[in-house]
mmCIF file of C-alpha atoms and ligand atoms in Angstrom:
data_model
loop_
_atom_site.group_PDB
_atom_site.id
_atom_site.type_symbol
_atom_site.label_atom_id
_atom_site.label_comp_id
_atom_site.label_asym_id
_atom_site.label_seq_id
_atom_site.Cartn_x
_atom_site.Cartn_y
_atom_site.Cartn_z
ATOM 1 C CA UNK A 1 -56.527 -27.360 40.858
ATOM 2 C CA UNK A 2 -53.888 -29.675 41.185
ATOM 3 C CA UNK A 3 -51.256 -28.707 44.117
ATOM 4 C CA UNK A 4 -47.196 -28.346 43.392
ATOM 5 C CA UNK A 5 -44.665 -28.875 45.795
ATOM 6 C CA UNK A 6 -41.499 -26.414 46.340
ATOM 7 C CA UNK A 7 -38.830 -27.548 48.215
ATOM 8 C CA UNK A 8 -37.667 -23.752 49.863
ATOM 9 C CA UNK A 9 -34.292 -22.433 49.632
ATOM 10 C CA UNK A 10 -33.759 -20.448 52.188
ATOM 11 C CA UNK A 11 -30.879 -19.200 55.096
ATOM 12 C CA UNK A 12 -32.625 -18.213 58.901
ATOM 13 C CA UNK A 13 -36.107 -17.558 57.163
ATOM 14 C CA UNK A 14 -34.842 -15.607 54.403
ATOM 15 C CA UNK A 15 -35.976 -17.118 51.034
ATOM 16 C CA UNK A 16 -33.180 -17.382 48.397
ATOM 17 C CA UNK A 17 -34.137 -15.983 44.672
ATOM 18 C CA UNK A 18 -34.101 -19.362 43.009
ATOM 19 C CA UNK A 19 -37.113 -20.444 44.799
ATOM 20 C CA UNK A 20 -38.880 -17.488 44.107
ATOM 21 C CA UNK A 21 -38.519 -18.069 40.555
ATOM 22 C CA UNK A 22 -39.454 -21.730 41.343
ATOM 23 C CA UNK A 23 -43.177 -20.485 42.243
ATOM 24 C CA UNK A 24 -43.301 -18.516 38.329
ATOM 25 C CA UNK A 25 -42.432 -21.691 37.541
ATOM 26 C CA UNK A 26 -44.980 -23.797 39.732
ATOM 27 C CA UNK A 27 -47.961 -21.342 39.336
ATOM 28 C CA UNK A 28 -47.731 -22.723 35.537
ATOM 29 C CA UNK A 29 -48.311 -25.995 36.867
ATOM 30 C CA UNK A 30 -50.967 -26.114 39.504
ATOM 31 C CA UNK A 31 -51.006 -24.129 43.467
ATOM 32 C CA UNK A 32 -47.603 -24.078 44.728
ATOM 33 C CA UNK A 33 -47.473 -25.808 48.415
ATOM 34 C CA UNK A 34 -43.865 -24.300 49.784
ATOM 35 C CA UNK A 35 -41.959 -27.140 52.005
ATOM 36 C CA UNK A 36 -39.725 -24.839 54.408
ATOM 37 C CA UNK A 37 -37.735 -27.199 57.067
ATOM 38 C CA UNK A 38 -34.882 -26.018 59.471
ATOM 39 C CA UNK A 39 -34.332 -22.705 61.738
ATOM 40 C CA UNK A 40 -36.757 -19.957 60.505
ATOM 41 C CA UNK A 41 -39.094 -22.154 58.313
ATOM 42 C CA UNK A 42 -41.351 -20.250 59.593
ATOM 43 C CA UNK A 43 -40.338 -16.635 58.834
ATOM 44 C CA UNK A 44 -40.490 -17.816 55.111
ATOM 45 C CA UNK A 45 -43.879 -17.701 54.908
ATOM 46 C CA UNK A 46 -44.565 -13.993 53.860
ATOM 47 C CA UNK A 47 -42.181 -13.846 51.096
ATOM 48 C CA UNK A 48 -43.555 -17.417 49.954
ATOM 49 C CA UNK A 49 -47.188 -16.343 50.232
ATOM 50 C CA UNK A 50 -46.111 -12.782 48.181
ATOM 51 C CA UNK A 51 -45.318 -15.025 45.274
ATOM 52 C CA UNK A 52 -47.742 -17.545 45.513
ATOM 53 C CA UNK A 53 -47.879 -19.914 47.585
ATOM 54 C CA UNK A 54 -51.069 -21.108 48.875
ATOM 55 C CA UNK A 55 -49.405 -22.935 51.873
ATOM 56 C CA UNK A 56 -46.543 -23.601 53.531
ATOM 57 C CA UNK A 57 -45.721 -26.391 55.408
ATOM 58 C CA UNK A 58 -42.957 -26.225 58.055
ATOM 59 C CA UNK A 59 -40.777 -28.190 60.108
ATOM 60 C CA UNK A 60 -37.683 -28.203 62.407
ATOM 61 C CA UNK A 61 -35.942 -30.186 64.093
ATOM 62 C CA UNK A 62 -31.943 -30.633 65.104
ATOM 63 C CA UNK A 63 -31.584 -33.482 62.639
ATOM 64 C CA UNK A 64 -32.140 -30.873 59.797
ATOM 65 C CA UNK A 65 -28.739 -29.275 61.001
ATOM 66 C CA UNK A 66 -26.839 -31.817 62.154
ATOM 67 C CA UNK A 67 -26.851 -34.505 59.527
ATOM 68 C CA UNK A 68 -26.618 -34.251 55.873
ATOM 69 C CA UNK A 69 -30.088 -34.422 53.106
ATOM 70 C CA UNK A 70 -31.707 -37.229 54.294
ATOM 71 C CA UNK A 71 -33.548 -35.532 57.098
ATOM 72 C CA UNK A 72 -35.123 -33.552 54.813
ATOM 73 C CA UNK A 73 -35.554 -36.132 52.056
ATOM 74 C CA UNK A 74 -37.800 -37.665 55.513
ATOM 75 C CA UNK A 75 -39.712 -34.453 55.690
ATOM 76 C CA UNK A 76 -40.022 -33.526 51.841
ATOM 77 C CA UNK A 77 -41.657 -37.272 51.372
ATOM 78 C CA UNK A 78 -43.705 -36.040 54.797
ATOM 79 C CA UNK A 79 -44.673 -33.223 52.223
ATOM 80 C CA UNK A 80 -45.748 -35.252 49.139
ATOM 81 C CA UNK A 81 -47.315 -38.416 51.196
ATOM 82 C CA UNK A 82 -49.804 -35.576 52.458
ATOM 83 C CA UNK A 83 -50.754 -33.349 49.414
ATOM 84 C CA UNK A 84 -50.032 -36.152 46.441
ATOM 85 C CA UNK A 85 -49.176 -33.390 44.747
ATOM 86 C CA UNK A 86 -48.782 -33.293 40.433
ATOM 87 C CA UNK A 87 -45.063 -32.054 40.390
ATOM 88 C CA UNK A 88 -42.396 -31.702 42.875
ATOM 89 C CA UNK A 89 -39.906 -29.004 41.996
ATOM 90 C CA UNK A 90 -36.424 -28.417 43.470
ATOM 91 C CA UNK A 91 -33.628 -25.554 43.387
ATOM 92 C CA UNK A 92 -30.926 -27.199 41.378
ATOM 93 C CA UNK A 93 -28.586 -26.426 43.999
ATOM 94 C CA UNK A 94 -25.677 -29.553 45.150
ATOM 95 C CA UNK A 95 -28.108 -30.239 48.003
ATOM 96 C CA UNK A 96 -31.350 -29.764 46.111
ATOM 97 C CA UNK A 97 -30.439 -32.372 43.437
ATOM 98 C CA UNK A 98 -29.447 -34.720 46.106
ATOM 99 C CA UNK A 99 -32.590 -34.371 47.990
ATOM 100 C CA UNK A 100 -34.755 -35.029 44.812
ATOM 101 C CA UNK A 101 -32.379 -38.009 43.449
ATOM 102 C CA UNK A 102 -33.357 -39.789 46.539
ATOM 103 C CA UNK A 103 -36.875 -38.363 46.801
ATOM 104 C CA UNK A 104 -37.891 -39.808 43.677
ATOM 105 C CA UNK A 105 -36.320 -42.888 44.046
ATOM 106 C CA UNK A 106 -38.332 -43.466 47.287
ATOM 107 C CA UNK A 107 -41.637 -42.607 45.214
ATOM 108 C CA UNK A 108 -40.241 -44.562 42.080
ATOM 109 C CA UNK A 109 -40.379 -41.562 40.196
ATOM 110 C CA UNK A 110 -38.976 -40.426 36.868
ATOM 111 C CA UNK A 111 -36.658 -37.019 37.758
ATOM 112 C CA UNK A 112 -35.616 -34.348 35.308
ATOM 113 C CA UNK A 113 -32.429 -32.211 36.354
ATOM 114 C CA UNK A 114 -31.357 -28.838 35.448
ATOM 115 C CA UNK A 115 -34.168 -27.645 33.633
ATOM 116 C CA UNK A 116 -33.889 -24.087 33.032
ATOM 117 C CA UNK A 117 -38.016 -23.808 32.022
ATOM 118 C CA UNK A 118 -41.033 -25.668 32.289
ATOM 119 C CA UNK A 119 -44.574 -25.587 30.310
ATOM 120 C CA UNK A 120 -47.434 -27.624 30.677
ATOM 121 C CA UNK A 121 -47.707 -30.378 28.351
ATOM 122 C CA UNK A 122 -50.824 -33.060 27.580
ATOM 123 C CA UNK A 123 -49.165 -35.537 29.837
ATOM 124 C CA UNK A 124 -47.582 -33.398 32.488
ATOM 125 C CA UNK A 125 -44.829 -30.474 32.752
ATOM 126 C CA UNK A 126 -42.373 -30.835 30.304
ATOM 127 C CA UNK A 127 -38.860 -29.187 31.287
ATOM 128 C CA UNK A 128 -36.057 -27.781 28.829
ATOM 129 C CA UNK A 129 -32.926 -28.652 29.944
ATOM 130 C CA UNK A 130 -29.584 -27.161 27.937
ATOM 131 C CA UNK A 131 -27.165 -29.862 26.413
ATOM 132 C CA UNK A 132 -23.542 -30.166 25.493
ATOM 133 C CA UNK A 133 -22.401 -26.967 26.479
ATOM 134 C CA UNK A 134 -25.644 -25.366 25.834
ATOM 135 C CA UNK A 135 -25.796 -26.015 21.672
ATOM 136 C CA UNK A 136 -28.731 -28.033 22.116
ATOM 137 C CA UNK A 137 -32.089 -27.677 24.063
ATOM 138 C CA UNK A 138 -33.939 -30.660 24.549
ATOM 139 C CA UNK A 139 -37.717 -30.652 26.004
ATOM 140 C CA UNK A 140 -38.963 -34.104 27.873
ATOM 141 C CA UNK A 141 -41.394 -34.863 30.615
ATOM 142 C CA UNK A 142 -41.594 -37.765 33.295
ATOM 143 C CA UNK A 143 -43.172 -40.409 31.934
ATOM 144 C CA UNK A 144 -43.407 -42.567 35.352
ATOM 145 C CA UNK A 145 -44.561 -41.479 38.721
ATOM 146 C CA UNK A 146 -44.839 -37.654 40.047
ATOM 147 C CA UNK A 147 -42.495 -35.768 38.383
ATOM 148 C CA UNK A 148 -39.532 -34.531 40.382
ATOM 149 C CA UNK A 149 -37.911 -31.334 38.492
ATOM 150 C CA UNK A 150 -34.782 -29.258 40.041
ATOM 151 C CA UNK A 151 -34.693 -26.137 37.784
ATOM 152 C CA UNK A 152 -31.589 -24.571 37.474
ATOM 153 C CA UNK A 153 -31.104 -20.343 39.101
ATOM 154 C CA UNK A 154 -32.506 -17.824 37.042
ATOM 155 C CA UNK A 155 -34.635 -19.763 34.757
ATOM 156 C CA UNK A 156 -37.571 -17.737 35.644
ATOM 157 C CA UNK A 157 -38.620 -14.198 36.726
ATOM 158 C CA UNK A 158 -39.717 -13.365 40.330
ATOM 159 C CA UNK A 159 -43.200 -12.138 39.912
ATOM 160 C CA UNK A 160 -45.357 -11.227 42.754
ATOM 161 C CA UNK A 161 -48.563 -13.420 42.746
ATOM 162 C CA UNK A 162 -50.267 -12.682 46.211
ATOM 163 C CA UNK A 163 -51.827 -16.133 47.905
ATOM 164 C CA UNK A 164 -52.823 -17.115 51.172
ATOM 165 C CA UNK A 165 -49.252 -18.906 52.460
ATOM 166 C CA UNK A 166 -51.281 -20.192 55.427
ATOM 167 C CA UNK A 167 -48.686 -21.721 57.429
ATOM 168 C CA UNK A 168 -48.867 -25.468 58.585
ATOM 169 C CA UNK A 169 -46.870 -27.456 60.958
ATOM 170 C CA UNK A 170 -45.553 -30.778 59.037
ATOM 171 C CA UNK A 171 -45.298 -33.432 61.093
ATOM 172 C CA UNK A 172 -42.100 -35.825 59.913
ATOM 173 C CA UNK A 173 -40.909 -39.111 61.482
ATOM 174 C CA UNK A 174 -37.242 -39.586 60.800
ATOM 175 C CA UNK A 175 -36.001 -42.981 58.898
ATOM 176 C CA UNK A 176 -33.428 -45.137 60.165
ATOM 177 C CA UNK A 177 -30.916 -43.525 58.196
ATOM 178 C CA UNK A 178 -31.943 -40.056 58.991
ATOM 179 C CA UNK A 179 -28.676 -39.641 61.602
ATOM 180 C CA UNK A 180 -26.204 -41.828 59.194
ATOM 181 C CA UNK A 181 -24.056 -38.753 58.029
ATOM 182 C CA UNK A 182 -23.301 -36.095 60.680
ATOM 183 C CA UNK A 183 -22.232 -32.588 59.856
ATOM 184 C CA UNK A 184 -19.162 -32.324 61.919
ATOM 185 C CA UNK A 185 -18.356 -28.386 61.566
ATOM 186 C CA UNK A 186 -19.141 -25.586 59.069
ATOM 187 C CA UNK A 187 -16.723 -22.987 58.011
ATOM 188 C CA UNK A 188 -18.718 -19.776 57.068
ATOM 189 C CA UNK A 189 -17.278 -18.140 53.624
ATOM 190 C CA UNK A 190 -16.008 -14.886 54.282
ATOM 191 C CA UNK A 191 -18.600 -12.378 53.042
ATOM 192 C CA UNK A 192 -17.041 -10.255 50.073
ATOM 193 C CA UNK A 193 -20.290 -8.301 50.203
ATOM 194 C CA UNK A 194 -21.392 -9.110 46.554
ATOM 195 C CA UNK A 195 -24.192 -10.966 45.505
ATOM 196 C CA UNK A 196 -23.935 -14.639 45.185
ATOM 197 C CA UNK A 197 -22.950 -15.071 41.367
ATOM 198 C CA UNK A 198 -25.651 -17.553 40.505
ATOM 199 C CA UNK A 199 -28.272 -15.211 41.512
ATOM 200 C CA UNK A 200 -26.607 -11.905 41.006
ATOM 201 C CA UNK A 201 -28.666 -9.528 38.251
ATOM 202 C CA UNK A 202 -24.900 -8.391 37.082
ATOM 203 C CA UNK A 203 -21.888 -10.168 36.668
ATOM 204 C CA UNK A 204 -18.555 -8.970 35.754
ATOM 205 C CA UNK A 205 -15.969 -11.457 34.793
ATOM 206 C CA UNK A 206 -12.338 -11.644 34.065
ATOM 207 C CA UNK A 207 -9.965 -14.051 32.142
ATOM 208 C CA UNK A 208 -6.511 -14.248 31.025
ATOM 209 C CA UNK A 209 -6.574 -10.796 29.794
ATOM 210 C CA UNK A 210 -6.448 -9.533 33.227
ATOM 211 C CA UNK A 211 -2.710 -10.709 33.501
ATOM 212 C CA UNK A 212 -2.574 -11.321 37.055
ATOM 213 C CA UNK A 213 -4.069 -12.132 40.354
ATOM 214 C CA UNK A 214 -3.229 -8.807 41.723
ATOM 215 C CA UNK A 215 -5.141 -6.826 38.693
ATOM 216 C CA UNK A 216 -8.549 -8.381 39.745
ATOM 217 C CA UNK A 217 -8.951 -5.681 41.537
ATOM 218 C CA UNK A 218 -10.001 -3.530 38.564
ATOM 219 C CA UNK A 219 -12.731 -5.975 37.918
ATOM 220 C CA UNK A 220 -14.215 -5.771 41.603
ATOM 221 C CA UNK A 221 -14.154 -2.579 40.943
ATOM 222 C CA UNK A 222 -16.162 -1.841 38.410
ATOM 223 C CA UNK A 223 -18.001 -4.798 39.951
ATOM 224 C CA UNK A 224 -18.718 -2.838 43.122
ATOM 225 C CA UNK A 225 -19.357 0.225 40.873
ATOM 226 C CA UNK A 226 -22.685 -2.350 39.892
ATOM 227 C CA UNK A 227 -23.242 -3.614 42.531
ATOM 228 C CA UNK A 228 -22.640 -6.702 40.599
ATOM 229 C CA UNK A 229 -21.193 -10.528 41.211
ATOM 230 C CA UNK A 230 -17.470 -11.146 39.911
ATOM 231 C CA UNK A 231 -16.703 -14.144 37.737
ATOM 232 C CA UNK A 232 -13.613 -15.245 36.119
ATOM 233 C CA UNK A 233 -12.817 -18.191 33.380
ATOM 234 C CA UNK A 234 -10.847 -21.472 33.799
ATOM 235 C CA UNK A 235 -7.849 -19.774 32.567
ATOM 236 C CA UNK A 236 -8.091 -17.395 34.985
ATOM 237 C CA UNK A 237 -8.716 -19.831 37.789
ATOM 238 C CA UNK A 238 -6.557 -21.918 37.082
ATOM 239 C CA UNK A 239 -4.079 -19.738 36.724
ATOM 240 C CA UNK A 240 -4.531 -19.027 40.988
ATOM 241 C CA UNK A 241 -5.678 -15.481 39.855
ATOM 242 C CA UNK A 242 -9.602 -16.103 41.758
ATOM 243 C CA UNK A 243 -11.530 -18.603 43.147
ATOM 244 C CA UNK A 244 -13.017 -21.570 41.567
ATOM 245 C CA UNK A 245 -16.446 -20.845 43.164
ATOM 246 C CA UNK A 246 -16.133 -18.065 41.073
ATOM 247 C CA UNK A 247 -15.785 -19.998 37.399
ATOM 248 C CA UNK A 248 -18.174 -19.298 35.173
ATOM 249 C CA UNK A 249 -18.945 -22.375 32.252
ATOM 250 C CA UNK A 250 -19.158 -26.147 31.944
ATOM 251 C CA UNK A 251 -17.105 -26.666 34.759
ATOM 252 C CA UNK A 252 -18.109 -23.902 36.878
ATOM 253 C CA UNK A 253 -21.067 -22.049 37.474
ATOM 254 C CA UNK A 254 -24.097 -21.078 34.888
ATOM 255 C CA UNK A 255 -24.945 -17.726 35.080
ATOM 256 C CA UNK A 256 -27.828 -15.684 33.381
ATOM 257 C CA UNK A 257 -28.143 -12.183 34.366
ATOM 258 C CA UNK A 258 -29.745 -8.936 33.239
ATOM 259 C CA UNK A 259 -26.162 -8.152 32.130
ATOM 260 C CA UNK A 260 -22.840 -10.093 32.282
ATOM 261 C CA UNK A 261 -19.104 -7.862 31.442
ATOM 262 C CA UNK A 262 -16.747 -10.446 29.868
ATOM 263 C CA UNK A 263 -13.160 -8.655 30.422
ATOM 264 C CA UNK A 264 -9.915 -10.152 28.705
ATOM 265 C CA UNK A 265 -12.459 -13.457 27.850
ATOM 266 C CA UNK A 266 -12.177 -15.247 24.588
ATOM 267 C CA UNK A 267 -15.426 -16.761 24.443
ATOM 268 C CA UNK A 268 -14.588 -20.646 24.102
ATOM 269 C CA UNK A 269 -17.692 -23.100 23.499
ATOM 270 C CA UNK A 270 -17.251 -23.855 27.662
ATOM 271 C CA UNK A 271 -16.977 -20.463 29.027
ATOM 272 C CA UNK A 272 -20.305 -19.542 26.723
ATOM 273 C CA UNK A 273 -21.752 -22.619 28.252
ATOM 274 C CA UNK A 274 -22.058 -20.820 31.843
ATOM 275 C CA UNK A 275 -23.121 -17.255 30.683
ATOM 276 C CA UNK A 276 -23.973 -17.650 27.253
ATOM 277 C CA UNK A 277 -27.958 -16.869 28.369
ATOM 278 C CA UNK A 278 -27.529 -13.777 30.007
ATOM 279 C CA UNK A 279 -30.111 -10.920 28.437
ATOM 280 C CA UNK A 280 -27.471 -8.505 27.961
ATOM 281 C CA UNK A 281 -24.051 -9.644 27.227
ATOM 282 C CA UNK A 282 -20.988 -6.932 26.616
ATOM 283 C CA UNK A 283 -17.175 -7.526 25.941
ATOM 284 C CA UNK A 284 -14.265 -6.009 26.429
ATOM 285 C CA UNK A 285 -10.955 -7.707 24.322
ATOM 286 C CA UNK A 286 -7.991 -6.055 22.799
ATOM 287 C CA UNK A 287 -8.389 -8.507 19.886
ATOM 288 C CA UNK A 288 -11.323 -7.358 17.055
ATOM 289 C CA UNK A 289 -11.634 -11.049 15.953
ATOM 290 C CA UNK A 290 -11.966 -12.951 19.585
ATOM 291 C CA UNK A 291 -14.672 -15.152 19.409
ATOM 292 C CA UNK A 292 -16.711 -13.567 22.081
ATOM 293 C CA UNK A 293 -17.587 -10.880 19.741
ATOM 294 C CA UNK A 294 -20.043 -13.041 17.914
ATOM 295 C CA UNK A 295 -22.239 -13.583 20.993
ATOM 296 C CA UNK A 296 -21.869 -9.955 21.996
ATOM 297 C CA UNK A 297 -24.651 -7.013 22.118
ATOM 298 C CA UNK A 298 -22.497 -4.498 22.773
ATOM 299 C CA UNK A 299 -18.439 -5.215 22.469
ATOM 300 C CA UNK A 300 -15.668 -2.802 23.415
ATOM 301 C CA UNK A 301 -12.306 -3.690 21.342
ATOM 302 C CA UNK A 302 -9.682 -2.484 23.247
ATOM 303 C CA UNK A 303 -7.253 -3.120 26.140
ATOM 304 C CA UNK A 304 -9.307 -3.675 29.356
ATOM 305 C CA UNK A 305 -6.437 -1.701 31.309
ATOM 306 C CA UNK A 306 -7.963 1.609 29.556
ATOM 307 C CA UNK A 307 -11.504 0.588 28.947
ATOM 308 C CA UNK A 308 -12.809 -1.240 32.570
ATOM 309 C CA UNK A 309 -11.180 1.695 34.925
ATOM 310 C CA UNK A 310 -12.931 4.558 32.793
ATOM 311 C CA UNK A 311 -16.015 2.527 32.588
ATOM 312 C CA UNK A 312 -16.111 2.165 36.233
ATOM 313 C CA UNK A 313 -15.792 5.538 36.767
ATOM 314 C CA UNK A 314 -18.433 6.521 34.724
ATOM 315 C CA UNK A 315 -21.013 4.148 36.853
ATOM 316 C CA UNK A 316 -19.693 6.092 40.381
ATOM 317 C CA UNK A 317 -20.113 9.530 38.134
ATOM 318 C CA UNK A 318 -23.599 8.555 37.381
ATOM 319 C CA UNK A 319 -24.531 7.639 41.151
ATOM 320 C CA UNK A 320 -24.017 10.981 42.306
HETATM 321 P P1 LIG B 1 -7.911 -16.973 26.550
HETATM 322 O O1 LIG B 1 -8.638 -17.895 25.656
HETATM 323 O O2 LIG B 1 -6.429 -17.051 26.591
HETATM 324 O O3 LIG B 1 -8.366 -15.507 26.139
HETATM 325 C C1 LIG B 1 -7.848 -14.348 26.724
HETATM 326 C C2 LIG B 1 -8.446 -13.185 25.969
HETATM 327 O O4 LIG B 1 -8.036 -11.981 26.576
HETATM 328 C C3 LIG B 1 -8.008 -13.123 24.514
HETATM 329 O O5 LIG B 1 -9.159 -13.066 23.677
HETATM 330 C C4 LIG B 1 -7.194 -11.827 24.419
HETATM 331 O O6 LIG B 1 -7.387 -11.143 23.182
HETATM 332 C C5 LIG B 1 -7.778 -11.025 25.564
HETATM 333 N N1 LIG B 1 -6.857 -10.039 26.138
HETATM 334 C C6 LIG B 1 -5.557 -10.229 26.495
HETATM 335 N N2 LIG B 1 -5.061 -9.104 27.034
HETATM 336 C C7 LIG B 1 -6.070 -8.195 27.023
HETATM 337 C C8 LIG B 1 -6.174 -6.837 27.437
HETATM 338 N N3 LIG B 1 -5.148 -6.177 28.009
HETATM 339 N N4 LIG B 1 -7.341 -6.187 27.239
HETATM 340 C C9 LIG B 1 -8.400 -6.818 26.646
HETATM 341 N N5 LIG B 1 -8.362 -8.097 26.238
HETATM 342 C C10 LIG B 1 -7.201 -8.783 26.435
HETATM 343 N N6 LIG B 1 -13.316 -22.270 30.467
HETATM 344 C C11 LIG B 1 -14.104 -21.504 31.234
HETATM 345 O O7 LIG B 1 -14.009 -20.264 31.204
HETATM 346 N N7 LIG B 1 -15.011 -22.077 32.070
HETATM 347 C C12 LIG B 1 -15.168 -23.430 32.159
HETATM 348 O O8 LIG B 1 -16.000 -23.884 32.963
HETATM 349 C C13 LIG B 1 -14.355 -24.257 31.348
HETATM 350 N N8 LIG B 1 -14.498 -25.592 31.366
HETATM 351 C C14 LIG B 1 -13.736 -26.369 30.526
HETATM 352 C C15 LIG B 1 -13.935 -27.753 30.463
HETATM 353 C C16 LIG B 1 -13.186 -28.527 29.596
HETATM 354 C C17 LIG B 1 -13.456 -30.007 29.560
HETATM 355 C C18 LIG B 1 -12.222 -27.935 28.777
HETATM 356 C C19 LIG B 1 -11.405 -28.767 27.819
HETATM 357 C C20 LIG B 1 -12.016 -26.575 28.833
HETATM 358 C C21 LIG B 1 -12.746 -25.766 29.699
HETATM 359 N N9 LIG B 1 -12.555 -24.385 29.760
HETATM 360 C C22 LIG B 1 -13.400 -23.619 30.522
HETATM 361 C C23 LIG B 1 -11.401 -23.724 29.115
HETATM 362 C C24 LIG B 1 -11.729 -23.034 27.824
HETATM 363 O O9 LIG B 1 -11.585 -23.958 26.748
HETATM 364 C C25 LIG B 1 -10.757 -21.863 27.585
HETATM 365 O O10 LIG B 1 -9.431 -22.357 27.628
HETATM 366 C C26 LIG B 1 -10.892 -20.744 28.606
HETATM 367 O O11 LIG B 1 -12.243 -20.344 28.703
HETATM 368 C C27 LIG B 1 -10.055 -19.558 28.152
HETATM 369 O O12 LIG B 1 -10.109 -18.552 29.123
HETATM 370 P P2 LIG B 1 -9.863 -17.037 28.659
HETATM 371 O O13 LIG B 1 -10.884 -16.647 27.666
HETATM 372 O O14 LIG B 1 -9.769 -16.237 29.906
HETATM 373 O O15 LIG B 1 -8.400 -17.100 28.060
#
């Protein structure tokens, strides 16, 4: 069977959901080979083998820290030179789609981006990526070289697929250009304690409606109540009310939870373009005809002020 490399997500060893859901994905395909590189590669290699991955090769090195992608563009070519594999596949992450851009330009490869699924087609996978603001899907496949895929977060379920995951050093000579960009400092984000919103199985997200920076707090509340990731639109970030890295749509972040809690949201064509593919999606608006409502599978008209606070405590009354 033909082998699939996945280039691993992961912070000190701990694997990072989108590259769980990148071995669903790869299992399609062919065996999934898992390419772990930097400090705790190899502590990886349980959770990779758990969902499939027949091997896992590691490396690490200083240069994987302390320069920017190429080091590991070195290692993940390391990777493919030795298993000649019949897909590559990426988290579609900043870094990941940096790391394949150049990875299949080295291999004069075709590369898909963004795909949020893959199937196997006659001629290879072929990936579905979303277009203009998510109206459109479009299907195509690489139709040149080893296809190079980064699939967007939640595209795929985690499923646990038991495999071997025997773990294998990777050896990796650096290129010339290996120590061109150094990483001069990193500044930690300060931990808020929720989940990261492009992996979090809840989101709850605010907009204009919420009418201030200071009444956020309602919406981390009920949030918290979740255990869920907060989000907020454009208007709302740009208003200086949250964080950009918090924006949900076309220019934020794509989400696609179990559930996502629109508060005070309209439901413009680019806000549904970030969320508008979450399983379960519920509204709360003071306004019966705001546009959200058609997208809806549960909607609450009335003024979030009333609506969120009771909701949220209802969640803590449930917890016991
Ligand atoms: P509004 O459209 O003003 O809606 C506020 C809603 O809150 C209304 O429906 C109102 O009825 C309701 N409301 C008010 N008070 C209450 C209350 N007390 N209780 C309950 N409901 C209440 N937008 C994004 O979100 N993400 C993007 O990534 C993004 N990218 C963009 C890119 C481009 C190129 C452009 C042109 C626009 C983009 N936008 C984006 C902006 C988008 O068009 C909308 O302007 C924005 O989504 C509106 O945010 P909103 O729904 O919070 O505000």
């Amino acid at each position: 069977m033909a082998e699939v490399l996945v280039y691993v997500d992961h912070v000190d060893g701990a694997v990072r959901k989108p590259t769980l859901e990148l071995l669903t994905l790869a299992r399609r395909i062919g065996e999934p080979v898992a390419v772990a590189l930097g400090a705790g590669a190899e502590n990886t290699a349980a959770a990779l083998a758990e969902h499939g991955a027949v091997k896992v090769l590691t490396a690490d090195a200083p240069e994987f820290a302390e320069y920017l992608v190429v080091p590991k563009v070195d290692a993940l070519q390391a990777a493919y030179d030795a298993v000649s594999p019949a897909a590559v596949l990426v988290p579609s992450s900043a870094e990941g789609k940096e790391i394949a851009a150049r990875l299949a330009v080295r291999i004069g490869s075709g590369i898909i981006t963004d795909a949020v699924d893959l199937e196997v087609g006659d001629e290879g996978p072929v990936a579905t990526q979303s277009a203009f603001a998510a109206s459109f899907t479009t299907k195509s496949r690489v139709s040149k070289g080893t296809p190079v895929i980064t699939v967007k977060p939640n595209s795929a379920a985690v499923e646990a697929a038991p495999a071997a995951g025997a773990v294998e050093a990777l050896p990796v000579t650096f290129s010339a250009l290996a120590t061109g960009t150094k990483v001069t400092s990193r500044t930690p984000r300060e931990s808020t304690g929720r989940p990261e919103l492009t992996e979090a199985a809840i989101v709850v997200s605010g907009g204009r409606g919420v009418n201030g920076a200071e009444n956020f707090g309602i919406i981390e509340a009920l949030a918290d109540s979740l255990g869920a990731a907060v989000g907020a639109s454009r208007a709302a970030v740009d208003a200086g009310w949250y964080p950009h890295s918090n924006q949900v749509g076309q220019t934020g972040k794509s989400v696609s939870p179990q559930l996502y809690i629109a508060n005070g949201i309209s439901g413009a064509i680019q806000h549904r373009a970030g969320m508008q593919t979450s399983k379960t999606i519920v509204a709360v608006n003071k306004d019966a005809e705001a546009p959200i409502f058609d997208l809806v599978d549960y909607g609450v008209v009335g003024d979030l002020f009333q609506v969120v606070p009771q909701l949220t405590e209802e969640v803590n009354s449930r917890k016991g």
